[in-house]
Coordinates of C-alpha atoms in Angstrom, one line a residue:
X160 CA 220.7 28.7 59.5
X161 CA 221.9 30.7 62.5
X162 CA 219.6 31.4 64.7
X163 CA 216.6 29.6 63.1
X164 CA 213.5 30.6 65.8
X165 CA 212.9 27.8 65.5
X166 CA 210.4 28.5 65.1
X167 CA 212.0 29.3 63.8
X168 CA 214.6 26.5 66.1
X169 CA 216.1 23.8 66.8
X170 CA 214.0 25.2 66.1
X171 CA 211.7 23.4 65.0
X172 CA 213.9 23.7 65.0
X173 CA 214.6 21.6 63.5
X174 CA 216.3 21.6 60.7
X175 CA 214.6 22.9 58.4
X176 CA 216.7 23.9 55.2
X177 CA 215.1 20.9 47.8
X178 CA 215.1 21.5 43.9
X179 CA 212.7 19.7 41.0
X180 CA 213.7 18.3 37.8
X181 CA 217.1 17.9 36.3
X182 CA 218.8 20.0 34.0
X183 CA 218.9 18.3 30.7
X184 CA 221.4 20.3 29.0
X185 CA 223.5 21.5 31.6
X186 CA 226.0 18.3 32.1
X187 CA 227.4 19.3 29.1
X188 CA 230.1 22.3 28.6
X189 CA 229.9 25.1 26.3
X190 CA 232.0 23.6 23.8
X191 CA 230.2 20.1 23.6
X192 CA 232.2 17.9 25.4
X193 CA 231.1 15.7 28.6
X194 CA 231.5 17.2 31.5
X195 CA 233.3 15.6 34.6
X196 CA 231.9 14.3 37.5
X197 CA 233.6 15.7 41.1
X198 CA 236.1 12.1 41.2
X199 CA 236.8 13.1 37.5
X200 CA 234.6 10.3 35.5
X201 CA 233.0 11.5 33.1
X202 CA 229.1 12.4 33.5
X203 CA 228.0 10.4 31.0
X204 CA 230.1 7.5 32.3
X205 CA 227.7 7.6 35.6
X206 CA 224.2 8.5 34.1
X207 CA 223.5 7.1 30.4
X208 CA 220.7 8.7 30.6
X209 CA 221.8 12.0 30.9
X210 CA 222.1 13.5 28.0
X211 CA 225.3 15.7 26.6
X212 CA 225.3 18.0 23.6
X213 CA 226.5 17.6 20.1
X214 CA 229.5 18.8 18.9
X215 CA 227.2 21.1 16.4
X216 CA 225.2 22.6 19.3
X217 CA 225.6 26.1 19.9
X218 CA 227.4 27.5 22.6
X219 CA 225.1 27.7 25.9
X220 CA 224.5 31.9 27.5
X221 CA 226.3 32.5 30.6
X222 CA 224.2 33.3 33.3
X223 CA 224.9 33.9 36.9
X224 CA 222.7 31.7 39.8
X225 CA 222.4 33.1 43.1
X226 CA 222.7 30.7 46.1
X227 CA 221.5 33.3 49.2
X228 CA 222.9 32.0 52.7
X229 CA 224.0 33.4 56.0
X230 CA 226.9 34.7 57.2
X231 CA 229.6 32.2 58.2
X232 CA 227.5 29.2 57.4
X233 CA 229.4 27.3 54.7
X234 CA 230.7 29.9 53.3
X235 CA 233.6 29.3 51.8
X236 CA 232.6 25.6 51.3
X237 CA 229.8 27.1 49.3
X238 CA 232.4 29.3 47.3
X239 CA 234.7 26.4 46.6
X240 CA 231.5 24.4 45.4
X241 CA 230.8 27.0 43.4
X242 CA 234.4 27.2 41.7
X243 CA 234.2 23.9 41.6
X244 CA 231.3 23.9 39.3
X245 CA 232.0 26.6 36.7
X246 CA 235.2 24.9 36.5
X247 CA 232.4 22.0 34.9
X248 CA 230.5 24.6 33.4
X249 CA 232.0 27.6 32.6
X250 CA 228.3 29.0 31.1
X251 CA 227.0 29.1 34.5
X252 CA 228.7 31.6 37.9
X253 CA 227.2 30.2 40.9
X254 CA 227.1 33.4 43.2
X255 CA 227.0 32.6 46.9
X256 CA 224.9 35.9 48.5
X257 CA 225.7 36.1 52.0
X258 CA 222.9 37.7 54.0
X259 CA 224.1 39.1 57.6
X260 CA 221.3 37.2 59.8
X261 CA 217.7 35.6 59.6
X262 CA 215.5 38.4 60.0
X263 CA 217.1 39.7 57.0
X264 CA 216.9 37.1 54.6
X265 CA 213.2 36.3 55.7
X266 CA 212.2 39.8 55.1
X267 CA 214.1 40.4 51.7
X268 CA 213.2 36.7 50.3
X269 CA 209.2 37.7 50.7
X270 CA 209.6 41.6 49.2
X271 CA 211.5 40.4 46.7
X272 CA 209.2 37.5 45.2
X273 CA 206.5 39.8 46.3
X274 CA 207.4 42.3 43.3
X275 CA 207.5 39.6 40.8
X276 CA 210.8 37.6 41.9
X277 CA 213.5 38.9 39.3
X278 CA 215.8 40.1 41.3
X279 CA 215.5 37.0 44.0
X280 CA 218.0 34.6 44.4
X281 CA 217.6 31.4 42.7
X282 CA 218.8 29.1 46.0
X283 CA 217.3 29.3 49.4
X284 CA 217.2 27.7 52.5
X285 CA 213.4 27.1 52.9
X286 CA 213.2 27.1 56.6
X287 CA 214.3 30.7 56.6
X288 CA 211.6 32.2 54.2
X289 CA 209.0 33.2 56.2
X290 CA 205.2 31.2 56.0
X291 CA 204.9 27.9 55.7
X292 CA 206.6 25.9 52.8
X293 CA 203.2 24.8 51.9
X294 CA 202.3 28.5 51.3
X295 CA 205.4 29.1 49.8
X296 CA 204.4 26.6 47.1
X297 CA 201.1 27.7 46.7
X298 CA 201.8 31.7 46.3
X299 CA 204.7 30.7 43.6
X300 CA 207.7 31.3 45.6
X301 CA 209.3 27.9 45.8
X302 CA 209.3 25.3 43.6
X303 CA 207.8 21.3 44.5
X304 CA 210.2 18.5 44.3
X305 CA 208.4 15.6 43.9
X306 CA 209.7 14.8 40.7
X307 CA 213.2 16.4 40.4
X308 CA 214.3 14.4 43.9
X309 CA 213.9 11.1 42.2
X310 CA 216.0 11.8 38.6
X311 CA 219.6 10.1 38.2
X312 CA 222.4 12.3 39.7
X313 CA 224.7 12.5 37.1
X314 CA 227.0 13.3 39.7
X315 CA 226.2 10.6 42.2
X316 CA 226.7 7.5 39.8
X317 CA 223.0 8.5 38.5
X318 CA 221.9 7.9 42.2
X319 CA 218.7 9.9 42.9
X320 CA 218.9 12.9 46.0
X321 CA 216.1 10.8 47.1
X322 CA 218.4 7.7 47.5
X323 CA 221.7 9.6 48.4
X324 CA 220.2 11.3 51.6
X325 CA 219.8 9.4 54.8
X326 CA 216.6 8.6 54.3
X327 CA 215.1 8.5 57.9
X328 CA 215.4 12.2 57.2
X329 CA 212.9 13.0 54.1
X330 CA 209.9 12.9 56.0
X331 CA 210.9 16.2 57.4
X332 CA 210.5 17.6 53.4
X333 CA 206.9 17.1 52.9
X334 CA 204.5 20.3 53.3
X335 CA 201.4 20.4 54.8
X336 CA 200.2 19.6 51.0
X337 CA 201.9 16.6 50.7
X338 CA 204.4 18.4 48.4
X339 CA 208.7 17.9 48.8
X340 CA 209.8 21.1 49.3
X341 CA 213.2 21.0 49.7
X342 CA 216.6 18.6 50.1
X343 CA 218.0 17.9 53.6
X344 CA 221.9 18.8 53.8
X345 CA 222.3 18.4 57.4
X346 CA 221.4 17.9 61.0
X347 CA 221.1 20.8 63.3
X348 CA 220.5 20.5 67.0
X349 CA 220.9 23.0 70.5
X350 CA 222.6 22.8 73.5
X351 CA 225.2 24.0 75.9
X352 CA 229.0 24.0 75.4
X353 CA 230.8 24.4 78.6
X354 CA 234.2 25.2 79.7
X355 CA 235.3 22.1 81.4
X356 CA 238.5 23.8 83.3
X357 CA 236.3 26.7 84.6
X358 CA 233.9 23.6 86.2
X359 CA 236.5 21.9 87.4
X360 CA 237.7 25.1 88.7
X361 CA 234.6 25.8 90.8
X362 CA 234.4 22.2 91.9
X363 CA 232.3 20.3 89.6
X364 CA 233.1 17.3 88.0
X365 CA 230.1 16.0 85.5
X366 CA 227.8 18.5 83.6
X367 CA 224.3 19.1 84.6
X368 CA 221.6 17.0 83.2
X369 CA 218.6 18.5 85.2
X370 CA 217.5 21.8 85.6
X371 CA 218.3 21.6 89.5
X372 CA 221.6 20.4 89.2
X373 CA 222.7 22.8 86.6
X374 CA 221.1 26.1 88.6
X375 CA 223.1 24.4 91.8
X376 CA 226.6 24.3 89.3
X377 CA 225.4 27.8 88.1
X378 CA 226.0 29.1 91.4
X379 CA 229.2 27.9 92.4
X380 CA 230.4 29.2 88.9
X381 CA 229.1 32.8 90.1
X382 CA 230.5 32.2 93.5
X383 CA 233.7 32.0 91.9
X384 CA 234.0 35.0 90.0
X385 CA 232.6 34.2 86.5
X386 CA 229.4 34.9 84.7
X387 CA 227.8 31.0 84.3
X388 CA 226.1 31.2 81.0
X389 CA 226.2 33.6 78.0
X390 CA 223.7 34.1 75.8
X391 CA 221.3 36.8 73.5
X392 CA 218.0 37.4 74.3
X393 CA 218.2 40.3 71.6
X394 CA 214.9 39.9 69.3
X395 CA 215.9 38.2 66.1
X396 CA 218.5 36.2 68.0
X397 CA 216.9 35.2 70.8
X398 CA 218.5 31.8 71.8
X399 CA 216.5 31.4 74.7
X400 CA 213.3 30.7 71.9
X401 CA 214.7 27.4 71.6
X402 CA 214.2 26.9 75.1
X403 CA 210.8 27.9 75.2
X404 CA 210.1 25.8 72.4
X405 CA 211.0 22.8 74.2
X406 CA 209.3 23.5 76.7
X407 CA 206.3 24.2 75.1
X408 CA 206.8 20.6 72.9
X409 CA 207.4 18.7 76.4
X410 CA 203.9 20.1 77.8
X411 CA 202.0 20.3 75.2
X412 CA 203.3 16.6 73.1
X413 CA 200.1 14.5 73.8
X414 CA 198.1 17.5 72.0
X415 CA 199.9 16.4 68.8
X416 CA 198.2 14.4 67.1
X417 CA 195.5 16.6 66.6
X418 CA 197.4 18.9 64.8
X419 CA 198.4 16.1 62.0
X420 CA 196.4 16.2 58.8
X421 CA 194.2 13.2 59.1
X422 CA 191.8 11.1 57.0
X423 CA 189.2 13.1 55.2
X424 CA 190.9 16.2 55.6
X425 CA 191.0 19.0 52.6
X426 CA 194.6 18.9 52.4
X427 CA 195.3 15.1 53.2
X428 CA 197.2 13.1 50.1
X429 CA 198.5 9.4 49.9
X430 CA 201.7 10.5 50.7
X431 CA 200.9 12.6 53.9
X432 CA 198.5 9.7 55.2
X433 CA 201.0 7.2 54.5
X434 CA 203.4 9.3 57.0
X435 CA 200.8 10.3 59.3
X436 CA 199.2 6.9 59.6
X437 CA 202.2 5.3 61.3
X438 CA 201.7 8.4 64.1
X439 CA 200.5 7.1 67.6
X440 CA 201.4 9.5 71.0
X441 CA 203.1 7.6 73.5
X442 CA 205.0 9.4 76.4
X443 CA 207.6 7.6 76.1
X444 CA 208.2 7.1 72.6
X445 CA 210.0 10.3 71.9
X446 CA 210.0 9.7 68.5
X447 CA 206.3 8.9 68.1
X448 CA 205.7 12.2 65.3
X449 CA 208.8 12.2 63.5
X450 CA 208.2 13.8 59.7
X451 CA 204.5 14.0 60.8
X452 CA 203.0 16.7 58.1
X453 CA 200.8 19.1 60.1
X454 CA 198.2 21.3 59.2
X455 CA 198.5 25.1 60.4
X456 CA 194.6 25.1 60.3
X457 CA 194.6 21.9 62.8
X458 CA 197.0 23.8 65.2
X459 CA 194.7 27.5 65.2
X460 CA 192.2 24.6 65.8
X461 CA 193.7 23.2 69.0
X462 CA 194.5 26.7 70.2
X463 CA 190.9 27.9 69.7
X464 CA 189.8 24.6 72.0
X465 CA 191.5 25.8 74.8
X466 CA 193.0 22.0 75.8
X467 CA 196.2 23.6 76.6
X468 CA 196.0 26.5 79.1
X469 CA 198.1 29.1 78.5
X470 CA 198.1 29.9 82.2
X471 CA 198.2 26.4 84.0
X472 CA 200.6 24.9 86.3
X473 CA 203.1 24.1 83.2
X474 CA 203.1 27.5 82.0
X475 CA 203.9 28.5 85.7
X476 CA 206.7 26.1 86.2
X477 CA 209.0 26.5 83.2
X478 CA 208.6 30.3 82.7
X479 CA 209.5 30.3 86.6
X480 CA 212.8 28.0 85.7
X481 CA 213.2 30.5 82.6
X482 CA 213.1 33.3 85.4
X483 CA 215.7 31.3 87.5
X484 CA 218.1 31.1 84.8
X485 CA 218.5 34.8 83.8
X486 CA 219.8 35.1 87.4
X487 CA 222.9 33.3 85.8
X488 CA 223.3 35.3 82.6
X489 CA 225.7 38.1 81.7
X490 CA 225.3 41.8 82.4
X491 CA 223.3 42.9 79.7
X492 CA 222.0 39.9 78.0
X493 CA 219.0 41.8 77.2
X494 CA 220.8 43.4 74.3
X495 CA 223.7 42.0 74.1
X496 CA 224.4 40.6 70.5
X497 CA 225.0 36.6 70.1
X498 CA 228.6 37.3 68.7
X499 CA 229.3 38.9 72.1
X500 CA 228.2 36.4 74.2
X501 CA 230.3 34.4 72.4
X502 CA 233.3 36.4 73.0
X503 CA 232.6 36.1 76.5
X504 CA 232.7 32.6 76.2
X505 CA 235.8 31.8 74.2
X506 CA 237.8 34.4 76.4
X507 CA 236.9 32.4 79.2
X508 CA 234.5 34.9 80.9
X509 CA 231.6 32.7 80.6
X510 CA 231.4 29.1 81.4
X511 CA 229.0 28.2 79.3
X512 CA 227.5 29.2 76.1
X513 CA 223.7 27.9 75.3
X514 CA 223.9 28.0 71.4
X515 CA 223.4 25.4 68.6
X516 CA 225.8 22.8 66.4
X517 CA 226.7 25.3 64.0
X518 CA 229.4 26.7 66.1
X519 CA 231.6 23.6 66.5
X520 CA 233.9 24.7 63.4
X521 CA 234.0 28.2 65.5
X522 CA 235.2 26.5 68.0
X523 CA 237.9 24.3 67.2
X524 CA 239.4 27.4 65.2
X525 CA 239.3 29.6 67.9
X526 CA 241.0 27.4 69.9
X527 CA 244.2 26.5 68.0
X528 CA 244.3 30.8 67.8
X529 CA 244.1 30.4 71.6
X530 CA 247.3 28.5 71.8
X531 CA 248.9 28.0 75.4
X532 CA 245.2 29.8 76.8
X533 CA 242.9 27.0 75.3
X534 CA 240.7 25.1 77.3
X535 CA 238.9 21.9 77.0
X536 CA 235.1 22.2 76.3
X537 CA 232.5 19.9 76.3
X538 CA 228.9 19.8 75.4
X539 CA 225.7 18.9 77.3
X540 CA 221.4 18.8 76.4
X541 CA 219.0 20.4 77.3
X542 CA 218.1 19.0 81.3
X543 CA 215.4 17.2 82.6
X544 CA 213.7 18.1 85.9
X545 CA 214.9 16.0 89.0
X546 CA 211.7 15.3 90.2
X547 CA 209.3 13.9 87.6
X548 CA 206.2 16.1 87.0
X549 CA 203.3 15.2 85.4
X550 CA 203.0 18.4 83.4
X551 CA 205.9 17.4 81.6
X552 CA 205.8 13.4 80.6
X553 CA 208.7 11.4 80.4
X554 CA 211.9 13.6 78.7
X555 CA 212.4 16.7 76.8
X556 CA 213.2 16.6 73.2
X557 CA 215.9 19.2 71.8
X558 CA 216.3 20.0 68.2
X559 CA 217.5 17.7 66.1
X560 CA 216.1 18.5 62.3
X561 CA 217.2 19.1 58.8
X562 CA 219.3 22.5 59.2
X563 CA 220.6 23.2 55.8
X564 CA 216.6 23.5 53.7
X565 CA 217.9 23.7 50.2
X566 CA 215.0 24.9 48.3
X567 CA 214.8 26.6 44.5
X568 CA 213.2 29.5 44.3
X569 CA 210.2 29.6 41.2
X570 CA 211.1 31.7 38.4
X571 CA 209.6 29.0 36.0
X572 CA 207.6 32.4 34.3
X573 CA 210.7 35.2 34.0
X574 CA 213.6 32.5 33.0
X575 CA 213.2 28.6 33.2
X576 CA 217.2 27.8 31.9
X577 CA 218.0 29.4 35.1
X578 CA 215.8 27.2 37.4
X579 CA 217.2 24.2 35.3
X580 CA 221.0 25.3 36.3
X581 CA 220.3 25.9 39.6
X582 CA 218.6 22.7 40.0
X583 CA 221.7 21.1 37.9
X584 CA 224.4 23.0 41.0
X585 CA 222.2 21.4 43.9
X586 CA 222.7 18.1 42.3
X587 CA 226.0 18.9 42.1
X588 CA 226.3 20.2 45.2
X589 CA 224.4 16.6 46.7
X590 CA 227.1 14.4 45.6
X591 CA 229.4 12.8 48.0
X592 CA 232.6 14.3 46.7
X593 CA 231.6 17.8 46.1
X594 CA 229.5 17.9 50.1
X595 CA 232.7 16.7 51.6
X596 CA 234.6 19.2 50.1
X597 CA 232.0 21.9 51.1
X598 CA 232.3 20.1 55.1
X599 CA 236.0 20.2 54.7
X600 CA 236.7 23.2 53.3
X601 CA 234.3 25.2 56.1
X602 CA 235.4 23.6 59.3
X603 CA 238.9 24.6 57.9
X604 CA 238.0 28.0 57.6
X605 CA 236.2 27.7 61.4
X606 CA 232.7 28.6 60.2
X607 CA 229.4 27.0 60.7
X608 CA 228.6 23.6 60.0
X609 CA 225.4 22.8 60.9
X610 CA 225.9 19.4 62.3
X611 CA 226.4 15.9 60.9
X612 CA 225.9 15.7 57.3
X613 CA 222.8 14.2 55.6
X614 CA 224.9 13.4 52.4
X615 CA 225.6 9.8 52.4
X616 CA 229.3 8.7 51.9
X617 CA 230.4 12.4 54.0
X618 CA 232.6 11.6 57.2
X619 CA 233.7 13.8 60.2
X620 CA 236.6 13.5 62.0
X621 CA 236.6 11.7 65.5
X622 CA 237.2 14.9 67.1
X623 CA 234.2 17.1 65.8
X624 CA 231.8 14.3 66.5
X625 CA 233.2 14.2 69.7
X626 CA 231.4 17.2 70.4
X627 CA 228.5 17.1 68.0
X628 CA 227.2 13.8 70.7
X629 CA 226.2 16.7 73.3
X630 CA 223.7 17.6 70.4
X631 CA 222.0 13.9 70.2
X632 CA 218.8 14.2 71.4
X633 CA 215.9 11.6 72.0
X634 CA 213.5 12.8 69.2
X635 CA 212.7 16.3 67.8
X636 CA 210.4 18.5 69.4
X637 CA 207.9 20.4 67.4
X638 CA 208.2 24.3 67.3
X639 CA 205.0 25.1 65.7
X640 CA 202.8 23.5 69.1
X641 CA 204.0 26.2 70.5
X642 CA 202.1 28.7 68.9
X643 CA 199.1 27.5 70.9
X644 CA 201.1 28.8 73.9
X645 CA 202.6 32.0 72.9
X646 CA 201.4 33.1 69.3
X647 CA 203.3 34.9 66.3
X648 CA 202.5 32.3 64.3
X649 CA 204.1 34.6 61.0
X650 CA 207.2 35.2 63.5
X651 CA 207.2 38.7 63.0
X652 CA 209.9 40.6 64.3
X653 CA 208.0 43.8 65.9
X654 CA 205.9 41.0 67.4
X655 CA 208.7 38.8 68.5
X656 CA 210.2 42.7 70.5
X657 CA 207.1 42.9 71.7
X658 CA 207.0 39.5 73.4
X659 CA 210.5 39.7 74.7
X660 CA 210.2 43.0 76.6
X661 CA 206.8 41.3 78.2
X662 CA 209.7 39.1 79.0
X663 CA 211.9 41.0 80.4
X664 CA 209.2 42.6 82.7
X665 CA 208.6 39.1 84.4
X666 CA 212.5 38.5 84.7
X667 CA 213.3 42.0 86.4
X668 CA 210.2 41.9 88.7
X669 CA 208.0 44.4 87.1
X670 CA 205.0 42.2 86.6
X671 CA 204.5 39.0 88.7
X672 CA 204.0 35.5 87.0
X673 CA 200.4 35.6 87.0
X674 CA 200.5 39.2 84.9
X675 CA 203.1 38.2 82.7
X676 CA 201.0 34.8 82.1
X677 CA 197.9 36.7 81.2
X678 CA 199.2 39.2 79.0
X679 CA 201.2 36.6 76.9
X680 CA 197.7 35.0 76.5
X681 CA 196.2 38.3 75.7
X682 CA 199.5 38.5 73.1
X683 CA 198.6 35.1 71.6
X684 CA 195.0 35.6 71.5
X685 CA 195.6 39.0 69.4
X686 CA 198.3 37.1 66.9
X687 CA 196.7 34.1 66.1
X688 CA 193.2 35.8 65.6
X689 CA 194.9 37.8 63.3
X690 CA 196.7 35.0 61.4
X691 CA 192.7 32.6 61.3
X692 CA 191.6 36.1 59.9
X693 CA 194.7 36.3 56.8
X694 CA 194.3 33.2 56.2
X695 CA 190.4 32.9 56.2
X696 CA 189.8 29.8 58.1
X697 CA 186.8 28.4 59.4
X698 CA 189.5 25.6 61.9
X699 CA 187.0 22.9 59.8
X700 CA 190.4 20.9 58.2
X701 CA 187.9 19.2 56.2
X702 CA 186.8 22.4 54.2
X703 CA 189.9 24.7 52.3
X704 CA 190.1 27.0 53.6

């Protein structure tokens, strides 16, 4: 999930990022005999209760599964788990469709189910689908998982998805309906990679962890010739969303609460109160809300209320450090795509590179290719302010979420064997053996994993953790309170342009703060009105809708 706004995010973030029940017939090959698990035992061996087809039965129809991801992420580990599997099942191609960016796969994913769903794919990555995943359930377009996450593996040793992913994690994978919607691969998180020769260079010694000192290292990386950070600010890449976002979550965190479905709501269950119950805001208990379930209706709520103001001293203080920063940035960061501020950063141009985890892989390939012009690189989070405010309490949170969403599209009306083999390949693709491989085979290739792996019994090496530490972050913030602050709550991409050139009119002095501040609440006003007005909500949770 590349550039997830995180809303998409870190976003929220975020990371998201899934299937239902098992495939009864599909452990079985063509010709009758027990298929293999990924070490080689037998299926049967692992799950007795999985059952295997008779000698008698006739052969199964080959169909073709589509698994839909993003460029570079996975890829060819997705390719070899896909060999791997018709190798096991030679009735079933697993076709890995690589879509070029998010925007894209949003966009197509909707249209697609939209016209009746035939011709979408059959694996998705639900934090990249556009609505909620509550929604998603509700209009038909993904499946829920309640049941399917807690059958026997039968290529796990029968263990369940639900037990073979770190659990600390699944909390993340409920919907605002109290429904699983998808299965956690991995952890994705943001930061800043920087190039620790070119620092040393300019005289500095320790990467930034506050706002101040980084702006102070900033210039002494300008004063000596090179740009001091790269990154897009191109709509549908936007990397400096994920900033905002936390920013937003480290204002706004007390507010919450009150966006969590609660007791006597419409769309409270057992299992959502059960999660939500343990929730209490504390400022410094960073991880106070993690796998809280929220309701969207809660959230236009809290916007409507006007507790957070959208032009108060908060809003003033990190959109002025926002405006501060893109004094550092590259000539034309405005359109400038992410790949090329990424070129600017493995060349050495840049010294650093705000981006997420997914680009670790990139890295380390790049450079070996660099040879006797490599550098040594580091990571850092997300700063702090060196003077404690009261507008922002305690820390900031980063993202730190579920990246890879594994979801299974519904198609349980146009062909239900195909949702039963795709939901047989993500079990498949959950085992131990079969995630390293998809890990190992990726970082090989220098593509994008997302982070550390969810998968229990998965290792990285020493060296790529090394790195993936400057991703580690006290607690997840939460994307979606920052809707209250700057609307879009659908994240749509002529609204997310128009936002950034409002943006850009701040950052190159064509409107003073207090303008730009006003007509982003003017922006936020129009967008969320509009999404109460889809949606038909009266902001009472306890009626739906």
């Amino acid at each position: 999930m590349k550039k997830r706004q995180l809303s998409s995010m870190l976003l929220a973030i975020v990371m998201v990022l899934v299937i239902l029940a098992g495939c009864s017939k599909s452990n079985s090959n063509s010709n009758g005999t027990e298929s293999a698990s990924p070490s080689g035992s037998k299926a049967s061996e692992t799950a007795s209760d999985s059952p295997s087809a008779s000698a008698s039965e006739a052969p199964k129809e080959e169909k073709t599964i589509v698994f839909s991801t993003i460029q570079n992420y996975y890829t060819d580990g997705l390719k070899k788990a896909a060999e791997d599997y018709n190798k096991l099942h030679p009735e079933t191609k697993v076709k890995i469709d690589i879509v070029v960016d998010n925007p894209t796969y949003t966009a197509s994913f909707q249209a697609k189910m939209a016209a009746g769903g035939d011709d979408a794919p059959d694996i998705v990555h639900a934090n990249l689908l556009g609505d909620s995943p509550g929604n998603n359930i509700k209009k038909n377009f993904i499946l829920p998982l309640n049941d399917y996450v807690k059958e026997p593996n039968p290529y796990n040793n029968g263990t369940s998805l639900w037990d073979g992913v770190d659990g600390a994690y699944w909390p993340y994978a409920y919907s605002d309906a109290g429904d699983i919607f998808m299965v956690p691969f991995d952890l994705v998180g943001t930061g800043f990679y920087y190039n620790k020769d070119l620092f040393a260079k300019a005289g500095i010694t320790e990467a930034p962890t506050t706002w101040e000192d980084m702006f102070a290292s900033f210039q002494k990386l300008k004063d000596s010739g090179v740009i001091p950070l790269a990154l897009t600010q191109v709509p549908g890449q936007d990397t400096t969303g994920w900033m905002i976002g936390a920013f937003t979550d480290w204002a706004a965190r007390s507010l919450l609460p009150e966006v969590f479905v609660q007791p006597g709501d419409a769309r409270n269950t057992p299992d959502v109160e059960a999660i939500n119950s343990k929730v209490k805001y504390a400022a410094d208990n960073p991880f106070f809300d993690i796998g809280a379930v929220e309701d969207p209706e809660r959230r236009m709520a809290l916007w409507k209320s006007g507790k957070y103001d959208m032009q108060g001293a908060a809003e003033k203080k990190y959109w002025s450090t926002l405006k501060e920063l893109s004094k550092y940035l590259q000539p034309g960061y405005a359109t400038m795509s992410d790949a090329d501020s990424y070129k600017l950063f493995i060349a050495g141009k840049a010294a650093a590179y705000w981006n997420g985890s997914w680009q670790v892989g990139t890295i380390l390939k790049d450079q070996k290719s660099l040879k006797d012009k490599a550098f040594a690189w580091g990571t850092f989070k997300f700063p702090d302010f060196k003077t404690p405010d009261p507008n922002f309490p305690d820390h900031p949170r980063g993202i730190l979420v579920p990246g890879h969403q594994i979801a299974i599209t519904n198609k349980m009306k146009n062909d239900e064997d195909k949702v039963a083999r795709a939901k047989d390949f993500v079990k498949f693709l959950f085992s131990p053996a079969e995630a390293q491989v998809v890990y190992t085979t990726t970082i090989e290739a220098g593509q994008f994993v997302q982070g550390p792996s969810l998968v229990k019994g998965v290792t990285l090496s020493d060296e790529v953790n090394s790195y993936l530490t400057g991703f580690i972050t006290a607690g997840n913030m939460n994307q979606g309170i920052g809707q209250i602050a700057n609307g879009n709550p659908k994240g749509e991409a002529n609204l997310n342009s128009e936002m950034k050139a409002l943006q850009l009119q701040y950052y190159n002095d064509k409107i003073s703060l207090e303008e730009f501040l006003k007509k982003k609440a003017a922006f936020t006003t129009k967008t969320n009105e509009n999404y109460i007005a889809e949606n038909k909500w009266d902001l009472d949770p306890k009626t739906n809708p």
